[in-house]
CSV table of C-alpha atoms in Angstrom, one decimal:
chain,number,residue,atom,x,y,z
A,1,MET,CA,84.1,83.9,96.1
A,2,GLY,CA,86.6,82.5,98.6
A,3,ILE,CA,89.0,84.9,100.3
A,4,LEU,CA,92.7,84.2,100.2
A,5,ASN,CA,94.7,86.9,102.0
A,6,VAL,CA,98.4,86.6,101.4
A,7,THR,CA,99.1,89.2,104.0
A,8,PRO,CA,100.6,89.4,107.5
A,9,ASP,CA,97.9,91.8,108.9
A,10,SER,CA,94.4,91.1,107.5
A,11,PHE,CA,91.8,91.5,110.3
A,12,SER,CA,90.7,87.8,110.3
A,13,ASP,CA,93.4,85.6,108.9
A,14,GLY,CA,96.5,87.8,108.7
A,15,GLY,CA,99.7,85.8,108.6
A,16,ARG,CA,98.1,82.4,108.2
A,17,TYR,CA,98.7,82.2,104.4
A,18,LEU,CA,101.7,84.5,103.9
A,19,ASP,CA,103.8,81.5,103.0
A,20,PRO,CA,103.2,80.6,99.4
A,21,GLU,CA,102.8,76.9,100.0
A,22,ALA,CA,100.2,77.6,102.8
A,23,ALA,CA,98.4,80.0,100.5
A,24,VAL,CA,98.2,77.5,97.6
A,25,ALA,CA,97.0,74.8,100.0
A,26,HIS,CA,94.3,77.0,101.4
A,27,GLY,CA,93.2,78.1,97.9
A,28,LEU,CA,92.8,74.5,96.9
A,29,ARG,CA,90.8,73.9,100.1
A,30,LEU,CA,88.4,76.7,99.2
A,31,VAL,CA,87.9,75.3,95.7
A,32,ALA,CA,87.2,71.8,97.2
A,33,GLU,CA,84.6,73.4,99.4
A,34,GLY,CA,82.8,75.0,96.4
A,35,ALA,CA,84.4,78.3,95.7
A,36,ALA,CA,83.7,79.4,92.1
A,37,ILE,CA,86.1,82.4,92.4
A,38,LEU,CA,89.3,82.8,94.5
A,39,ASP,CA,89.9,86.4,95.5
A,40,ILE,CA,93.7,86.8,96.2
A,41,GLY,CA,95.1,89.9,97.8
A,42,GLY,CA,98.5,91.0,99.0
A,43,GLU,CA,97.4,94.2,100.8
A,44,SER,CA,95.2,94.4,103.9
A,45,THR,CA,92.4,96.9,103.7
A,46,ARG,CA,91.3,96.5,107.3
A,47,PRO,CA,90.5,99.8,109.2
A,48,GLY,CA,93.8,101.5,110.0
A,49,SER,CA,95.9,99.6,107.6
A,50,LEU,CA,98.7,101.3,105.6
A,51,PRO,CA,99.3,101.0,101.8
A,52,VAL,CA,101.5,98.2,100.6
A,53,PRO,CA,103.9,99.1,97.7
A,54,PRO,CA,102.9,97.4,94.4
A,55,ASP,CA,106.2,95.5,94.2
A,56,GLU,CA,105.6,94.0,97.6
A,57,GLN,CA,102.0,93.1,96.7
A,58,LYS,CA,103.3,91.4,93.6
A,59,ARG,CA,106.0,89.5,95.6
A,60,ARG,CA,103.3,88.1,97.8
A,61,VAL,CA,100.6,87.1,95.2
A,62,ILE,CA,102.1,86.4,91.8
A,63,ALA,CA,103.7,83.0,92.6
A,64,VAL,CA,100.5,82.0,94.4
A,65,ILE,CA,98.3,82.9,91.4
A,66,GLN,CA,100.6,81.1,89.0
A,67,ALA,CA,100.6,77.9,91.1
A,68,LEU,CA,96.8,77.9,91.7
A,69,ARG,CA,96.1,78.6,88.0
A,70,GLU,CA,98.0,75.5,87.2
A,71,ARG,CA,96.2,73.3,89.7
A,72,ILE,CA,92.6,74.4,89.8
A,73,PRO,CA,89.9,73.7,87.2
A,74,PRO,CA,89.8,76.2,84.3
A,75,GLU,CA,86.2,77.2,85.2
A,76,VAL,CA,87.3,78.4,88.6
A,77,GLN,CA,88.1,82.1,88.3
A,78,ILE,CA,90.9,84.0,90.1
A,79,SER,CA,90.4,87.6,91.2
A,80,ILE,CA,93.1,90.0,92.2
A,81,ASP,CA,92.2,92.1,95.1
A,82,THR,CA,94.1,95.4,94.7
A,83,THR,CA,93.8,99.1,94.1
A,84,SER,CA,97.0,99.2,92.0
A,85,ALA,CA,96.8,98.8,88.2
A,86,ARG,CA,100.5,97.7,88.2
A,87,VAL,CA,99.6,94.8,90.6
A,88,ALA,CA,96.4,94.0,88.6
A,89,GLN,CA,98.3,93.9,85.3
A,90,ALA,CA,100.9,91.5,86.7
A,91,ALA,CA,98.2,89.3,88.2
A,92,LEU,CA,96.3,89.1,85.0
A,93,ALA,CA,99.5,88.1,83.2
A,94,ALA,CA,100.1,85.4,85.9
A,95,GLY,CA,96.6,83.9,85.3
A,96,ALA,CA,94.1,86.0,87.2
A,97,ASP,CA,90.7,86.6,85.5
A,98,TRP,CA,89.1,89.4,87.5
A,99,ILE,CA,90.0,92.6,89.2
A,100,ASN,CA,88.5,93.5,92.6
A,101,ASP,CA,89.2,97.2,93.5
A,102,THR,CA,88.1,98.3,96.9
A,103,SER,CA,88.6,101.9,95.9
A,104,GLY,CA,86.1,101.7,93.1
A,105,ALA,CA,89.0,102.3,90.7
A,106,LEU,CA,89.6,105.8,92.3
A,107,ASP,CA,93.0,105.2,93.8
A,108,ASP,CA,94.7,104.5,90.4
A,109,PRO,CA,93.4,106.2,87.3
A,110,ALA,CA,95.0,103.4,85.2
A,111,MET,CA,92.7,100.7,86.6
A,112,LEU,CA,89.6,101.3,84.5
A,113,PRO,CA,91.6,101.6,81.2
A,114,LEU,CA,93.4,98.3,82.1
A,115,ALA,CA,90.1,96.5,82.7
A,116,ALA,CA,88.8,97.9,79.4
A,117,GLU,CA,91.9,96.9,77.5
A,118,ARG,CA,92.1,93.4,79.0
A,119,LYS,CA,88.3,92.8,78.8
A,120,VAL,CA,88.1,91.4,82.3
A,121,PRO,CA,85.4,91.7,84.9
A,122,ILE,CA,86.0,94.4,87.5
A,123,ILE,CA,84.4,94.8,90.9
A,124,LEU,CA,83.8,98.5,91.8
A,125,MET,CA,83.4,98.9,95.6
A,126,HIS,CA,82.1,101.9,97.6
A,127,ARG,CA,84.5,103.1,100.3
A,128,GLN,CA,84.1,106.3,102.3
A,129,GLY,CA,87.6,107.6,103.0
A,130,THR,CA,90.8,105.4,103.0
A,131,PRO,CA,91.6,102.4,105.1
A,132,GLN,CA,93.5,104.7,107.5
A,133,THR,CA,90.5,107.0,108.0
A,134,MET,CA,87.3,105.3,107.0
A,135,GLN,CA,86.2,104.1,110.4
A,136,LEU,CA,87.1,107.3,112.4
A,137,ALA,CA,83.7,109.0,111.8
A,138,PRO,CA,81.6,107.6,109.0
A,139,HIS,CA,78.7,109.8,108.1
A,140,TYR,CA,75.8,109.8,105.6
A,141,ALA,CA,72.5,111.7,105.2
A,142,ASP,CA,71.1,108.6,103.5
A,143,VAL,CA,73.6,105.7,103.3
A,144,VAL,CA,71.6,103.6,100.8
A,145,GLU,CA,71.0,106.4,98.4
A,146,GLU,CA,74.5,107.8,98.7
A,147,VAL,CA,76.2,104.4,98.1
A,148,ARG,CA,73.8,103.7,95.2
A,149,GLY,CA,74.6,107.1,93.7
A,150,HIS,CA,78.3,106.7,94.1
A,151,LEU,CA,78.3,103.2,92.5
A,152,GLY,CA,76.2,104.6,89.6
A,153,GLN,CA,78.9,107.2,89.1
A,154,ARG,CA,81.7,104.6,89.1
A,155,ILE,CA,79.7,102.5,86.6
A,156,GLU,CA,79.5,105.6,84.3
A,157,ALA,CA,83.2,106.2,84.6
A,158,ALA,CA,83.9,102.6,83.7
A,159,LEU,CA,81.6,102.7,80.7
A,160,ALA,CA,83.2,106.0,79.5
A,161,VAL,CA,86.6,104.4,79.1
A,162,GLY,CA,85.2,101.3,77.3
A,163,VAL,CA,84.7,98.7,80.0
A,164,ASP,CA,82.2,96.2,78.8
A,165,PRO,CA,79.0,96.7,80.7
A,166,ALA,CA,78.6,92.9,81.0
A,167,LYS,CA,81.9,92.8,83.0
A,168,ILE,CA,81.1,95.4,85.6
A,169,LEU,CA,80.1,94.3,89.2
A,170,ILE,CA,79.4,96.5,92.2
A,171,ASP,CA,80.0,96.1,95.9
A,172,PRO,CA,78.4,98.3,98.7
A,173,GLY,CA,81.6,98.0,100.7
A,174,ILE,CA,80.2,96.7,104.0
A,175,GLY,CA,82.5,98.0,106.8
A,176,PHE,CA,84.4,100.3,104.6
A,177,GLY,CA,83.5,103.7,106.1
A,178,LYS,CA,80.3,102.5,107.7
A,179,THR,CA,79.0,102.1,111.2
A,180,THR,CA,77.0,99.0,112.3
A,181,GLU,CA,73.8,101.0,111.6
A,182,HIS,CA,75.0,101.9,108.1
A,183,ASN,CA,75.8,98.3,107.4
A,184,LEU,CA,72.4,97.1,108.5
A,185,LEU,CA,70.6,99.7,106.4
A,186,LEU,CA,72.5,98.6,103.4
A,187,LEU,CA,71.9,94.9,104.1
A,188,ALA,CA,68.2,95.5,104.5
A,189,GLN,CA,68.0,97.3,101.1
A,190,LEU,CA,70.4,95.4,98.9
A,191,ASP,CA,67.7,95.1,96.3
A,192,ARG,CA,68.1,98.9,95.7
A,193,LEU,CA,71.6,98.2,94.5
A,194,VAL,CA,70.5,95.2,92.5
A,195,GLU,CA,68.1,97.6,90.7
A,196,LEU,CA,71.0,99.3,89.1
A,197,GLY,CA,71.2,96.3,86.7
A,198,PHE,CA,74.8,95.2,87.5
A,199,PRO,CA,75.8,92.1,89.5
A,200,VAL,CA,76.2,92.9,93.2
A,201,VAL,CA,79.0,91.5,95.2
A,202,LEU,CA,78.7,91.3,99.0
A,203,GLY,CA,81.5,91.0,101.6
A,204,THR,CA,80.4,90.7,105.2
A,205,SER,CA,82.6,87.8,106.1
A,206,ARG,CA,83.6,87.7,109.8
A,207,LYS,CA,83.4,91.5,110.0
A,208,ARG,CA,83.4,93.6,113.2
A,209,PHE,CA,79.7,94.6,113.0
A,210,LEU,CA,78.8,90.9,113.1
A,211,GLY,CA,80.8,90.6,116.3
A,212,GLU,CA,79.0,93.5,117.8
A,213,LEU,CA,75.6,92.0,116.9
A,214,CYS,CA,76.5,88.4,118.0
A,215,ASN,CA,78.7,89.3,120.9
A,216,GLN,CA,81.7,87.5,119.4
A,217,ALA,CA,85.0,89.2,119.7
A,218,HIS,CA,87.0,86.7,117.6
A,219,PRO,CA,86.5,86.8,113.8
A,220,ASP,CA,86.6,83.0,113.6
A,221,GLU,CA,83.4,82.9,115.7
A,222,ARG,CA,81.3,84.9,113.3
A,223,VAL,CA,80.7,82.3,110.7
A,224,ILE,CA,77.0,81.7,111.6
A,225,GLY,CA,76.4,85.5,111.5
A,226,THR,CA,78.0,85.6,108.1
A,227,CYS,CA,75.8,82.8,106.8
A,228,ALA,CA,72.7,84.8,107.9
A,229,THR,CA,73.8,87.7,105.7
A,230,THR,CA,74.5,85.3,102.8
A,231,ALA,CA,71.0,84.0,102.9
A,232,LEU,CA,69.6,87.5,103.2
A,233,ALA,CA,71.7,88.7,100.2
A,234,VAL,CA,70.7,85.8,98.0
A,235,MET,CA,67.0,86.4,98.7
A,236,GLN,CA,67.5,90.0,97.5
A,237,GLY,CA,69.3,89.1,94.2
A,238,VAL,CA,73.0,89.5,95.1
A,239,ALA,CA,75.1,87.6,92.6
A,240,VAL,CA,78.5,87.0,94.4
A,241,ILE,CA,79.1,86.3,98.1
A,242,ARG,CA,82.7,86.9,99.2
A,243,VAL,CA,83.6,84.8,102.3
A,244,HIS,CA,86.3,83.1,104.3
A,245,ASP,CA,84.3,80.1,105.1
A,246,VAL,CA,83.1,78.7,101.8
A,247,ALA,CA,81.5,75.4,102.9
A,248,ALA,CA,79.2,76.9,105.5
A,249,ASN,CA,78.1,79.7,103.3
A,250,ARG,CA,77.5,77.4,100.3
A,251,GLN,CA,74.9,75.7,102.5
A,252,ALA,CA,73.3,78.9,103.4
A,253,LEU,CA,73.3,80.0,99.7
A,254,ALA,CA,71.9,76.7,98.5
A,255,VAL,CA,68.9,76.9,100.9
A,256,ALA,CA,68.3,80.6,100.3
A,257,TRP,CA,68.4,80.1,96.5
A,258,ALA,CA,66.0,77.2,96.7
A,259,ILE,CA,63.5,79.4,98.7
A,260,ALA,CA,64.0,82.3,96.3
A,261,GLN,CA,63.2,80.0,93.3
A,262,ALA,CA,60.2,78.6,95.1
A,263,CYS,CA,59.0,82.2,95.7
A,264,ALA,CA,59.4,83.0,92.1
A,265,TRP,CA,57.6,79.8,91.0
A,266,GLY,CA,54.8,80.5,93.4
A,267,MET,CA,54.3,84.0,92.1
A,268,THR,CA,54.3,82.7,88.5
A,269,GLY,CA,51.8,80.0,89.5
A,270,ARG,CA,49.5,82.5,91.1
A,271,SER,CA,49.6,84.9,88.2
A,272,THR,CA,48.5,82.1,85.8
């Protein structure tokens, strides 16, 4: 999943693709590098960010979605990154195929019914607090179990309004109300989320905790650290990797996938 932020203030690439032509060109570049999904958003959810009104989000993303839908292969999916059902509805009408809701569909009660009605995949993410407050003092007694339990509740809420279980994905929300320690504990136990039986999405790309671990202050210098988390995630059964740098992470994914398949083959061979 390639990230396309049509925003002035995203933590890593804010302002680079605010112009629609630049956004479309970057989306095409991500597809050429191997993105199977483009995740397009018009609202930054970085720590401390403020909400963007739905009409402004639509102004930023709808023309970009329409232009990309006309120019990318039909098998490449487009995801709308928003917590607003109004924005999601407009994006789906413009050609988007998925909804990616960083609030886990808690911010807008109309989001889950929309996903059910339109029969589209929806990513439900865990987030402690809001973007304005989430990094002030994140706290958990057991971060893995609490995130797992919360995502289980959001799955039940989606099922209760008729969302097709085959179209539900979950995301632990790395960096969304988590310290570096919390992020590392979740990354070490991603298989506990995979056990829930729904595809897991992981978004670590260029995030601050990688900068802390690798001593890299600028987000653009955290690509190698991101690739390490991609390989780790694939080995644990994660289904979708959300990244800024598609080509590099495709390489990490390909190698990790081959190793995972070899491990599975080896276990089968030994059992026979």
